[in-house]
PDB file of C-alpha atoms in Angstrom:
ATOM      1  CA  LEU A   1     126.886 128.919  49.421  1.00  0.00           C
ATOM      2  CA  SER A   2     124.898 129.694  46.316  1.00  0.00           C
ATOM      3  CA  THR A   3     125.945 129.021  42.722  1.00  0.00           C
ATOM      4  CA  SER A   4     124.376 130.040  39.434  1.00  0.00           C
ATOM      5  CA  SER A   5     124.821 129.126  35.774  1.00  0.00           C
ATOM      6  CA  SER A   6     126.523 132.447  34.998  1.00  0.00           C
ATOM      7  CA  ARG A   7     129.236 132.540  37.652  1.00  0.00           C
ATOM      8  CA  PRO A   8     129.755 131.106  41.111  1.00  0.00           C
ATOM      9  CA  ARG A   9     128.937 133.317  44.034  1.00  0.00           C
ATOM     10  CA  ALA A  10     128.738 132.902  47.770  1.00  0.00           C
ATOM     11  CA  SER A  11     126.310 134.477  50.193  1.00  0.00           C
ATOM     12  CA  TYR A  12     126.529 134.325  53.966  1.00  0.00           C
ATOM     13  CA  SER A  13     124.026 134.946  56.744  1.00  0.00           C
ATOM     14  CA  ARG A  14     124.528 135.913  60.373  1.00  0.00           C
ATOM     15  CA  ILE A  15     124.331 132.695  62.382  1.00  0.00           C
ATOM     16  CA  CYS A  16     125.543 131.439  65.741  1.00  0.00           C
ATOM     17  CA  LEU A  17     128.518 129.189  65.106  1.00  0.00           C
ATOM     18  CA  PRO A  18     129.847 126.610  67.551  1.00  0.00           C
ATOM     19  CA  PRO A  19     133.193 127.113  69.318  1.00  0.00           C
ATOM     20  CA  LYS A  20     136.402 126.491  67.367  1.00  0.00           C
ATOM     21  CA  ALA A  21     136.822 123.121  69.002  1.00  0.00           C
ATOM     22  CA  ALA A  22     133.511 121.973  67.539  1.00  0.00           C
ATOM     23  CA  MET A  23     134.553 123.073  64.049  1.00  0.00           C
ATOM     24  CA  SER A  24     137.349 120.523  63.933  1.00  0.00           C
ATOM     25  CA  SER A  25     136.691 117.220  62.165  1.00  0.00           C
ATOM     26  CA  SER A  26     138.450 115.431  65.007  1.00  0.00           C
ATOM     27  CA  THR A  27     135.844 116.484  67.588  1.00  0.00           C
ATOM     28  CA  THR A  28     134.621 113.583  69.667  1.00  0.00           C
ATOM     29  CA  PRO A  29     131.112 112.369  68.748  1.00  0.00           C
ATOM     30  CA  GLU A  30     130.063 112.528  72.387  1.00  0.00           C
ATOM     31  CA  GLN A  31     129.788 116.315  72.200  1.00  0.00           C
ATOM     32  CA  SER A  32     126.236 117.483  71.555  1.00  0.00           C
ATOM     33  CA  SER A  33     125.547 119.155  68.205  1.00  0.00           C
ATOM     34  CA  PRO A  34     124.558 122.832  68.213  1.00  0.00           C
ATOM     35  CA  PRO A  35     120.904 123.300  67.165  1.00  0.00           C
ATOM     36  CA  PHE A  36     121.393 124.820  63.736  1.00  0.00           C
ATOM     37  CA  LYS A  37     121.564 123.756  60.102  1.00  0.00           C
ATOM     38  CA  LEU A  38     123.387 125.372  57.180  1.00  0.00           C
ATOM     39  CA  ILE A  39     121.627 125.009  53.839  1.00  0.00           C
ATOM     40  CA  LEU A  40     123.789 124.555  50.755  1.00  0.00           C
ATOM     41  CA  HIS A  41     121.668 126.111  48.003  1.00  0.00           C
ATOM     42  CA  CYS A  42     122.484 124.914  44.478  1.00  0.00           C
ATOM     43  CA  GLU A  43     120.458 126.634  41.790  1.00  0.00           C
ATOM     44  CA  ASP A  44     119.412 124.391  38.883  1.00  0.00           C
ATOM     45  CA  GLY A  45     120.247 121.265  40.835  1.00  0.00           C
ATOM     46  CA  SER A  46     123.927 120.445  40.653  1.00  0.00           C
ATOM     47  CA  PRO A  47     125.559 122.957  38.260  1.00  0.00           C
ATOM     48  CA  PRO A  48     129.052 122.609  36.722  1.00  0.00           C
ATOM     49  CA  TYR A  49     130.495 124.751  39.499  1.00  0.00           C
ATOM     50  CA  LEU A  50     129.472 122.169  42.099  1.00  0.00           C
ATOM     51  CA  THR A  51     129.814 118.694  40.636  1.00  0.00           C
ATOM     52  CA  PRO A  52     129.650 115.640  42.920  1.00  0.00           C
ATOM     53  CA  ILE A  53     133.471 115.547  42.913  1.00  0.00           C
ATOM     54  CA  LEU A  54     133.763 119.197  43.996  1.00  0.00           C
ATOM     55  CA  LEU A  55     131.009 118.644  46.546  1.00  0.00           C
ATOM     56  CA  ALA A  56     132.920 115.759  48.107  1.00  0.00           C
ATOM     57  CA  LYS A  57     136.196 117.716  47.976  1.00  0.00           C
ATOM     58  CA  ASN A  58     134.971 120.959  49.530  1.00  0.00           C
ATOM     59  CA  PHE A  59     132.298 119.521  51.812  1.00  0.00           C
ATOM     60  CA  PRO A  60     133.518 116.047  52.834  1.00  0.00           C
ATOM     61  CA  THR A  61     131.070 114.065  54.935  1.00  0.00           C
ATOM     62  CA  THR A  62     134.001 112.866  57.036  1.00  0.00           C
ATOM     63  CA  ASN A  63     133.992 116.351  58.557  1.00  0.00           C
ATOM     64  CA  ARG A  64     131.716 116.412  61.594  1.00  0.00           C
ATOM     65  CA  VAL A  65     130.426 119.919  60.906  1.00  0.00           C
ATOM     66  CA  VAL A  66     129.431 118.968  57.360  1.00  0.00           C
ATOM     67  CA  ARG A  67     127.898 115.705  58.516  1.00  0.00           C
ATOM     68  CA  ASP A  68     125.858 117.241  61.349  1.00  0.00           C
ATOM     69  CA  HIS A  69     124.999 120.723  60.097  1.00  0.00           C
ATOM     70  CA  LEU A  70     124.961 120.805  56.289  1.00  0.00           C
ATOM     71  CA  VAL A  71     121.801 120.312  54.235  1.00  0.00           C
ATOM     72  CA  LEU A  72     121.885 120.205  50.446  1.00  0.00           C
ATOM     73  CA  GLY A  73     118.792 122.021  49.195  1.00  0.00           C
ATOM     74  CA  ILE A  74     117.161 121.051  45.879  1.00  0.00           C
ATOM     75  CA  GLU A  75     114.398 123.117  44.264  1.00  0.00           C
ATOM     76  CA  VAL A  76     111.590 121.139  42.629  1.00  0.00           C
ATOM     77  CA  ARG A  77     110.824 124.093  40.356  1.00  0.00           C
ATOM     78  CA  ASN A  78     114.240 123.855  38.669  1.00  0.00           C
ATOM     79  CA  SER A  79     115.197 120.214  38.512  1.00  0.00           C
ATOM     80  CA  PHE A  80     111.964 118.220  38.214  1.00  0.00           C
ATOM     81  CA  VAL A  81     109.969 119.770  35.361  1.00  0.00           C
ATOM     82  CA  SER A  82     108.934 117.276  32.655  1.00  0.00           C
ATOM     83  CA  PRO A  83     107.140 117.665  29.299  1.00  0.00           C
ATOM     84  CA  VAL A  84     103.627 116.338  28.723  1.00  0.00           C
ATOM     85  CA  TYR A  85     102.781 114.741  25.367  1.00  0.00           C
ATOM     86  CA  GLY A  86      99.337 114.163  23.897  1.00  0.00           C
ATOM     87  CA  PRO A  87      96.755 115.498  21.433  1.00  0.00           C
ATOM     88  CA  ARG A  88      96.240 119.221  21.458  1.00  0.00           C
ATOM     89  CA  PRO A  89      92.681 120.529  21.983  1.00  0.00           C
ATOM     90  CA  SER A  90      91.083 121.710  18.715  1.00  0.00           C
ATOM     91  CA  ASP A  91      90.427 125.415  18.444  1.00  0.00           C
ATOM     92  CA  ARG A  92      87.072 126.874  17.440  1.00  0.00           C
ATOM     93  CA  LYS A  93      88.047 127.330  13.824  1.00  0.00           C
ATOM     94  CA  ASN A  94      88.943 123.683  13.331  1.00  0.00           C
ATOM     95  CA  GLY A  95      85.805 122.651  15.186  1.00  0.00           C
ATOM     96  CA  ARG A  96      83.575 124.723  12.895  1.00  0.00           C
ATOM     97  CA  LYS A  97      85.374 123.380   9.814  1.00  0.00           C
ATOM     98  CA  LYS A  98      84.883 119.779  10.914  1.00  0.00           C
ATOM     99  CA  GLU A  99      81.182 120.388  11.584  1.00  0.00           C
ATOM    100  CA  LYS A 100      80.754 121.959   8.121  1.00  0.00           C
ATOM    101  CA  ASP A 101      82.485 119.021   6.397  1.00  0.00           C
ATOM    102  CA  GLU A 102      80.224 116.535   8.158  1.00  0.00           C
ATOM    103  CA  LYS A 103      77.105 118.333   6.870  1.00  0.00           C
ATOM    104  CA  SER A 104      78.316 118.435   3.242  1.00  0.00           C
ATOM    105  CA  PRO A 105      77.420 115.664   0.706  1.00  0.00           C
ATOM    106  CA  PRO A 106      79.701 112.574   0.616  1.00  0.00           C
ATOM    107  CA  ALA A 107      80.860 113.301  -2.956  1.00  0.00           C
ATOM    108  CA  SER A 108      82.059 116.771  -2.050  1.00  0.00           C
ATOM    109  CA  ARG A 109      83.798 115.412   1.047  1.00  0.00           C
ATOM    110  CA  GLN A 110      85.768 112.740  -0.797  1.00  0.00           C
ATOM    111  CA  GLY A 111      88.605 115.021  -1.774  1.00  0.00           C
ATOM    112  CA  SER A 112      88.677 116.760   1.562  1.00  0.00           C
ATOM    113  CA  ASN A 113      88.777 113.465   3.486  1.00  0.00           C
ATOM    114  CA  ILE A 114      92.253 112.744   2.099  1.00  0.00           C
ATOM    115  CA  SER A 115      93.584 116.104   3.196  1.00  0.00           C
ATOM    116  CA  ASN A 116      91.839 115.744   6.554  1.00  0.00           C
ATOM    117  CA  ASN A 117      93.421 112.334   7.102  1.00  0.00           C
ATOM    118  CA  ASP A 118      96.837 113.709   6.203  1.00  0.00           C
ATOM    119  CA  SER A 119      96.241 116.594   8.591  1.00  0.00           C
ATOM    120  CA  ALA A 120      95.184 114.203  11.362  1.00  0.00           C
ATOM    121  CA  MET A 121      98.285 112.035  10.854  1.00  0.00           C
ATOM    122  CA  SER A 122     100.461 115.122  10.907  1.00  0.00           C
ATOM    123  CA  SER A 123      98.744 116.286  14.101  1.00  0.00           C
ATOM    124  CA  VAL A 124      99.335 112.900  15.787  1.00  0.00           C
ATOM    125  CA  ALA A 125     102.998 112.898  14.761  1.00  0.00           C
ATOM    126  CA  CYS A 126     103.387 116.432  16.085  1.00  0.00           C
ATOM    127  CA  SER A 127     101.770 115.504  19.407  1.00  0.00           C
ATOM    128  CA  ILE A 128     104.297 112.691  19.841  1.00  0.00           C
ATOM    129  CA  THR A 129     107.375 114.841  19.210  1.00  0.00           C
ATOM    130  CA  LYS A 130     106.231 118.211  20.513  1.00  0.00           C
ATOM    131  CA  PRO A 131     105.079 118.619  24.139  1.00  0.00           C
ATOM    132  CA  THR A 132     101.645 120.037  24.803  1.00  0.00           C
ATOM    133  CA  GLY A 133     102.700 121.389  28.180  1.00  0.00           C
ATOM    134  CA  TYR A 134     104.831 120.789  31.244  1.00  0.00           C
ATOM    135  CA  THR A 135     104.314 119.471  34.729  1.00  0.00           C
ATOM    136  CA  PHE A 136     106.317 118.343  37.741  1.00  0.00           C
ATOM    137  CA  SER A 137     107.444 114.727  38.040  1.00  0.00           C
ATOM    138  CA  GLY A 138     109.702 113.168  40.633  1.00  0.00           C
ATOM    139  CA  ARG A 139     112.731 110.984  39.995  1.00  0.00           C
ATOM    140  CA  PRO A 140     115.299 109.569  42.438  1.00  0.00           C
ATOM    141  CA  LEU A 141     117.434 112.657  43.009  1.00  0.00           C
ATOM    142  CA  PHE A 142     120.614 110.826  43.995  1.00  0.00           C
ATOM    143  CA  LYS A 143     120.580 109.082  40.612  1.00  0.00           C
ATOM    144  CA  HIS A 144     119.019 111.904  38.578  1.00  0.00           C
ATOM    145  CA  LEU A 145     121.364 114.680  39.791  1.00  0.00           C
ATOM    146  CA  GLY A 146     124.369 112.518  40.640  1.00  0.00           C
ATOM    147  CA  ILE A 147     124.409 113.577  44.299  1.00  0.00           C
ATOM    148  CA  PRO A 148     126.335 111.243  46.634  1.00  0.00           C
ATOM    149  CA  ASN A 149     123.827 109.511  48.915  1.00  0.00           C
ATOM    150  CA  ASP A 150     125.706 110.265  52.136  1.00  0.00           C
ATOM    151  CA  TYR A 151     124.567 113.919  52.141  1.00  0.00           C
ATOM    152  CA  ASP A 152     121.569 115.267  53.995  1.00  0.00           C
ATOM    153  CA  VAL A 153     119.249 116.514  51.233  1.00  0.00           C
ATOM    154  CA  MET A 154     116.172 118.686  51.569  1.00  0.00           C
ATOM    155  CA  ALA A 155     113.630 119.081  48.766  1.00  0.00           C
ATOM    156  CA  CYS A 156     111.579 122.268  48.509  1.00  0.00           C
ATOM    157  CA  PRO A 157     109.174 123.789  45.971  1.00  0.00           C
ATOM    158  CA  SER A 158     111.296 126.951  45.812  1.00  0.00           C
ATOM    159  CA  PHE A 159     113.701 128.664  48.182  1.00  0.00           C
ATOM    160  CA  ASP A 160     111.698 131.860  47.815  1.00  0.00           C
ATOM    161  CA  LEU A 161     108.655 132.536  45.609  1.00  0.00           C
ATOM    162  CA  ILE A 162     109.243 136.295  45.516  1.00  0.00           C
ATOM    163  CA  ASP A 163     112.857 136.013  44.359  1.00  0.00           C
ATOM    164  CA  ASN A 164     111.829 133.649  41.577  1.00  0.00           C
ATOM    165  CA  CYS A 165     109.044 135.847  40.195  1.00  0.00           C
ATOM    166  CA  VAL A 166     109.735 137.246  36.723  1.00  0.00           C
ATOM    167  CA  ALA A 167     109.729 141.046  36.337  1.00  0.00           C
ATOM    168  CA  ASP A 168     108.442 141.600  39.881  1.00  0.00           C
ATOM    169  CA  MET A 169     105.187 139.778  39.131  1.00  0.00           C
ATOM    170  CA  PRO A 170     103.055 138.974  42.193  1.00  0.00           C
ATOM    171  CA  VAL A 171     103.008 135.424  43.501  1.00  0.00           C
ATOM    172  CA  ALA A 172      99.959 133.739  41.926  1.00  0.00           C
ATOM    173  CA  ALA A 173      98.145 131.280  44.182  1.00  0.00           C
ATOM    174  CA  THR A 174      94.679 130.029  45.062  1.00  0.00           C
ATOM    175  CA  ASN A 175      93.442 127.932  47.964  1.00  0.00           C
ATOM    176  CA  ALA A 176      94.049 124.809  45.844  1.00  0.00           C
ATOM    177  CA  GLU A 177      97.396 125.510  44.173  1.00  0.00           C
ATOM    178  CA  THR A 178     100.302 127.876  43.623  1.00  0.00           C
ATOM    179  CA  SER A 179     102.453 128.737  40.603  1.00  0.00           C
ATOM    180  CA  LEU A 180     106.201 128.164  40.465  1.00  0.00           C
ATOM    181  CA  SER A 181     108.553 129.931  38.080  1.00  0.00           C
ATOM    182  CA  THR A 182     110.442 127.237  36.158  1.00  0.00           C
ATOM    183  CA  PRO A 183     112.807 127.124  33.149  1.00  0.00           C
ATOM    184  CA  ARG A 184     109.626 126.272  31.183  1.00  0.00           C
ATOM    185  CA  GLY A 185     107.595 129.206  32.419  1.00  0.00           C
ATOM    186  CA  TYR A 186     105.099 129.288  35.271  1.00  0.00           C
ATOM    187  CA  GLN A 187     103.688 125.885  36.199  1.00  0.00           C
ATOM    188  CA  ARG A 188     100.916 125.163  38.683  1.00  0.00           C
ATOM    189  CA  ILE A 189     101.411 122.723  41.537  1.00  0.00           C
ATOM    190  CA  THR A 190      98.985 121.386  44.132  1.00  0.00           C
ATOM    191  CA  PRO A 191      99.811 119.915  47.548  1.00  0.00           C
ATOM    192  CA  GLU A 192      98.938 116.441  46.209  1.00  0.00           C
ATOM    193  CA  LEU A 193     101.209 116.775  43.156  1.00  0.00           C
ATOM    194  CA  TYR A 194     104.037 118.209  45.240  1.00  0.00           C
ATOM    195  CA  ARG A 195     103.776 115.344  47.726  1.00  0.00           C
ATOM    196  CA  ASP A 196     103.905 112.804  44.878  1.00  0.00           C
ATOM    197  CA  VAL A 197     107.000 114.471  43.400  1.00  0.00           C
ATOM    198  CA  VAL A 198     108.784 114.544  46.772  1.00  0.00           C
ATOM    199  CA  ARG A 199     108.054 110.878  47.432  1.00  0.00           C
ATOM    200  CA  LYS A 200     109.487 109.869  44.055  1.00  0.00           C
ATOM    201  CA  MET A 201     112.548 112.052  44.657  1.00  0.00           C
ATOM    202  CA  GLU A 202     113.375 109.854  47.661  1.00  0.00           C
ATOM    203  CA  ALA A 203     114.665 112.864  49.576  1.00  0.00           C
ATOM    204  CA  PRO A 204     115.226 112.366  53.322  1.00  0.00           C
ATOM    205  CA  SER A 205     113.333 115.584  54.104  1.00  0.00           C
ATOM    206  CA  PHE A 206     111.361 118.343  52.414  1.00  0.00           C
ATOM    207  CA  VAL A 207     109.884 121.793  53.019  1.00  0.00           C
ATOM    208  CA  GLY A 208     106.081 121.789  52.877  1.00  0.00           C
ATOM    209  CA  LEU A 209     104.309 123.638  50.080  1.00  0.00           C
ATOM    210  CA  TYR A 210     103.694 127.259  51.017  1.00  0.00           C
ATOM    211  CA  ASP A 211     102.254 130.525  49.742  1.00  0.00           C
ATOM    212  CA  GLN A 212     104.030 133.839  50.077  1.00  0.00           C
ATOM    213  CA  ALA A 213     102.788 137.424  49.941  1.00  0.00           C
ATOM    214  CA  SER A 214     104.499 139.539  47.309  1.00  0.00           C
ATOM    215  CA  SER A 215     104.372 142.729  49.350  1.00  0.00           C
ATOM    216  CA  VAL A 216     105.394 143.050  52.989  1.00  0.00           C
ATOM    217  CA  LYS A 217     102.870 145.878  53.378  1.00  0.00           C
ATOM    218  CA  ASN A 218      99.849 143.890  52.140  1.00  0.00           C
ATOM    219  CA  THR A 219      98.393 142.601  55.404  1.00  0.00           C
ATOM    220  CA  LYS A 220      95.399 140.870  53.795  1.00  0.00           C
ATOM    221  CA  ARG A 221      97.616 139.042  51.284  1.00  0.00           C
ATOM    222  CA  ALA A 222      99.971 137.990  54.070  1.00  0.00           C
ATOM    223  CA  ARG A 223      97.035 136.624  56.070  1.00  0.00           C
ATOM    224  CA  ARG A 224      95.816 134.618  53.041  1.00  0.00           C
ATOM    225  CA  SER A 225      99.297 133.186  52.515  1.00  0.00           C
ATOM    226  CA  VAL A 226      99.381 132.018  56.136  1.00  0.00           C
ATOM    227  CA  GLU A 227      95.942 130.387  55.918  1.00  0.00           C
ATOM    228  CA  ARG A 228      96.846 128.589  52.682  1.00  0.00           C
ATOM    229  CA  THR A 229     100.158 127.396  54.085  1.00  0.00           C
ATOM    230  CA  LYS A 230      98.426 126.059  57.196  1.00  0.00           C
ATOM    231  CA  SER A 231      95.793 124.276  55.097  1.00  0.00           C
ATOM    232  CA  TRP A 232      98.420 122.659  52.854  1.00  0.00           C
ATOM    233  CA  LEU A 233     100.386 121.599  55.929  1.00  0.00           C
ATOM    234  CA  ARG A 234      97.328 119.766  57.296  1.00  0.00           C
ATOM    235  CA  THR A 235      96.807 118.077  53.917  1.00  0.00           C
ATOM    236  CA  THR A 236     100.398 116.877  53.774  1.00  0.00           C
ATOM    237  CA  ILE A 237     100.348 115.564  57.337  1.00  0.00           C
ATOM    238  CA  SER A 238      97.067 113.744  56.668  1.00  0.00           C
ATOM    239  CA  ASP A 239      98.529 112.092  53.553  1.00  0.00           C
ATOM    240  CA  ASN A 240     101.624 110.995  55.475  1.00  0.00           C
ATOM    241  CA  VAL A 241      99.448 109.418  58.163  1.00  0.00           C
ATOM    242  CA  THR A 242      97.524 107.513  55.480  1.00  0.00           C
ATOM    243  CA  ASP A 243     100.774 106.226  53.999  1.00  0.00           C
ATOM    244  CA  LYS A 244     101.976 104.988  57.370  1.00  0.00           C
ATOM    245  CA  GLU A 245      98.661 103.186  57.965  1.00  0.00           C
ATOM    246  CA  GLU A 246      99.057 101.415  54.623  1.00  0.00           C
ATOM    247  CA  GLU A 247     102.579 100.408  55.639  1.00  0.00           C
ATOM    248  CA  VAL A 248     101.240  98.857  58.838  1.00  0.00           C
ATOM    249  CA  GLU A 249      98.647  96.895  56.861  1.00  0.00           C
ATOM    250  CA  GLY A 250     101.446  95.286  54.870  1.00  0.00           C
ATOM    251  CA  GLU A 251     101.423  97.268  51.651  1.00  0.00           C
ATOM    252  CA  LYS A 252     104.898  98.154  50.472  1.00  0.00           C
ATOM    253  CA  THR A 253     105.326 101.915  50.245  1.00  0.00           C
ATOM    254  CA  ASP A 254     108.288 104.257  50.140  1.00  0.00           C
ATOM    255  CA  PRO A 255     109.353 105.664  53.513  1.00  0.00           C
ATOM    256  CA  CYS A 256     107.786 109.029  54.284  1.00  0.00           C
ATOM    257  CA  PRO A 257     110.353 111.846  54.269  1.00  0.00           C
ATOM    258  CA  LYS A 258     110.402 114.168  57.242  1.00  0.00           C
ATOM    259  CA  MET A 259     108.914 117.611  56.738  1.00  0.00           C
ATOM    260  CA  TRP A 260     110.218 121.061  57.548  1.00  0.00           C
ATOM    261  CA  ALA A 261     107.113 123.114  58.379  1.00  0.00           C
ATOM    262  CA  PRO A 262     107.148 126.370  56.357  1.00  0.00           C
ATOM    263  CA  VAL A 263     106.781 129.579  58.362  1.00  0.00           C
ATOM    264  CA  VAL A 264     105.441 132.572  56.418  1.00  0.00           C
ATOM    265  CA  GLY A 265     103.959 135.914  57.397  1.00  0.00           C
ATOM    266  CA  GLU A 266     106.476 138.450  56.078  1.00  0.00           C
ATOM    267  CA  GLU A 267     107.274 141.142  58.708  1.00  0.00           C
ATOM    268  CA  ASP A 268     104.326 140.254  60.935  1.00  0.00           C
ATOM    269  CA  MET A 269     105.748 138.338  63.889  1.00  0.00           C
ATOM    270  CA  VAL A 270     102.228 137.428  65.066  1.00  0.00           C
ATOM    271  CA  LEU A 271     101.522 135.646  61.777  1.00  0.00           C
ATOM    272  CA  ARG A 272     104.836 133.802  61.851  1.00  0.00           C
ATOM    273  CA  LEU A 273     104.296 132.640  65.433  1.00  0.00           C
ATOM    274  CA  GLU A 274     100.817 131.545  64.383  1.00  0.00           C
ATOM    275  CA  CYS A 275     102.376 129.345  61.668  1.00  0.00           C
ATOM    276  CA  ILE A 276     104.759 127.782  64.191  1.00  0.00           C
ATOM    277  CA  GLN A 277     102.062 127.168  66.790  1.00  0.00           C
ATOM    278  CA  HIS A 278      99.740 125.659  64.190  1.00  0.00           C
ATOM    279  CA  ALA A 279     102.432 123.179  63.108  1.00  0.00           C
ATOM    280  CA  ILE A 280     103.110 122.225  66.743  1.00  0.00           C
ATOM    281  CA  ASN A 281      99.393 121.678  67.381  1.00  0.00           C
ATOM    282  CA  GLN A 282      99.256 119.057  64.621  1.00  0.00           C
ATOM    283  CA  LYS A 283     101.359 116.798  66.890  1.00  0.00           C
ATOM    284  CA  ALA A 284     103.071 115.292  63.866  1.00  0.00           C
ATOM    285  CA  PRO A 285     106.782 114.404  63.671  1.00  0.00           C
ATOM    286  CA  LEU A 286     108.574 117.315  62.006  1.00  0.00           C
ATOM    287  CA  ARG A 287     112.194 117.750  60.979  1.00  0.00           C
ATOM    288  CA  GLY A 288     112.035 121.412  61.943  1.00  0.00           C
ATOM    289  CA  PHE A 289     110.823 124.800  60.709  1.00  0.00           C
ATOM    290  CA  ALA A 290     111.766 126.636  57.508  1.00  0.00           C
ATOM    291  CA  LEU A 291     111.641 130.424  57.936  1.00  0.00           C
ATOM    292  CA  ILE A 292     110.538 131.637  54.503  1.00  0.00           C
ATOM    293  CA  GLY A 293     111.475 135.092  53.219  1.00  0.00           C
ATOM    294  CA  ILE A 294     113.340 136.368  56.282  1.00  0.00           C
ATOM    295  CA  HIS A 295     115.771 138.249  54.024  1.00  0.00           C
ATOM    296  CA  HIS A 296     112.871 140.353  52.706  1.00  0.00           C
ATOM    297  CA  VAL A 297     112.384 141.935  56.128  1.00  0.00           C
ATOM    298  CA  GLY A 298     113.993 145.324  55.680  1.00  0.00           C
ATOM    299  CA  ASP A 299     114.799 146.166  59.294  1.00  0.00           C
ATOM    300  CA  ARG A 300     117.893 144.359  60.542  1.00  0.00           C
ATOM    301  CA  GLN A 301     116.727 144.318  64.134  1.00  0.00           C
ATOM    302  CA  ALA A 302     113.360 142.864  63.079  1.00  0.00           C
ATOM    303  CA  ARG A 303     115.172 140.056  61.236  1.00  0.00           C
TER     304      ARG A 303
END
């Protein structure tokens, strides 16, 4: 189910559902759960069309199917963008003017000092009230978005980088960071920043940071996206291991959320299998695998 700020809409995918008996809320807990998860995608966090009350009414956690197979997905790019306040860097013109004033005689600078002081005070006041930029910052999502804490929640940078690009712009990324389209424009995020945001969100699980090729026909770009995703996966796993070691030593830290390993590679099955095998080789506890961009594969049989 997907909802937007303009009007509610629902989208469904072909999945293997359990038998009718398993769909009943009265099913005995002894029956094993089918190995699948349904992701409830809520754009912009929890919009008016899916308030906590409606969530509890339409997807009650007393229902076994909801409890065992539903994951509430939250995009970091939409719900956790915060302003940054501080002094703005001086441009070249102001820099040249300041240098010229310093070289002039004290008497000639006396009148200009007053205006410069007023300008400086005005600049400081502006920097306090007007943001100089934006970044990502984590907050407890159950409190911040009003989500009941008995739901299985999954944090992710974005459900799909290609879908979120403005005017069909290519996905911009380097080996150190990627750019996410947010309500405040494109903002850069690194694996370290993303990990910090996820930890502060206190989400039970999260999808690892990934890169995605904008074109399914660009083999070189797809290969780079796979290599970057693998590198960021290793970084995240290494950071989680460090956190657990600090916990053992007695330092109080937040519990590490479980990660869904992102699987990219567009239409190239070899690249996608390479992503999966690489994650398995890390021998780290994973929640599962997130297949990124499957809906962009044009051929139905290939999907």
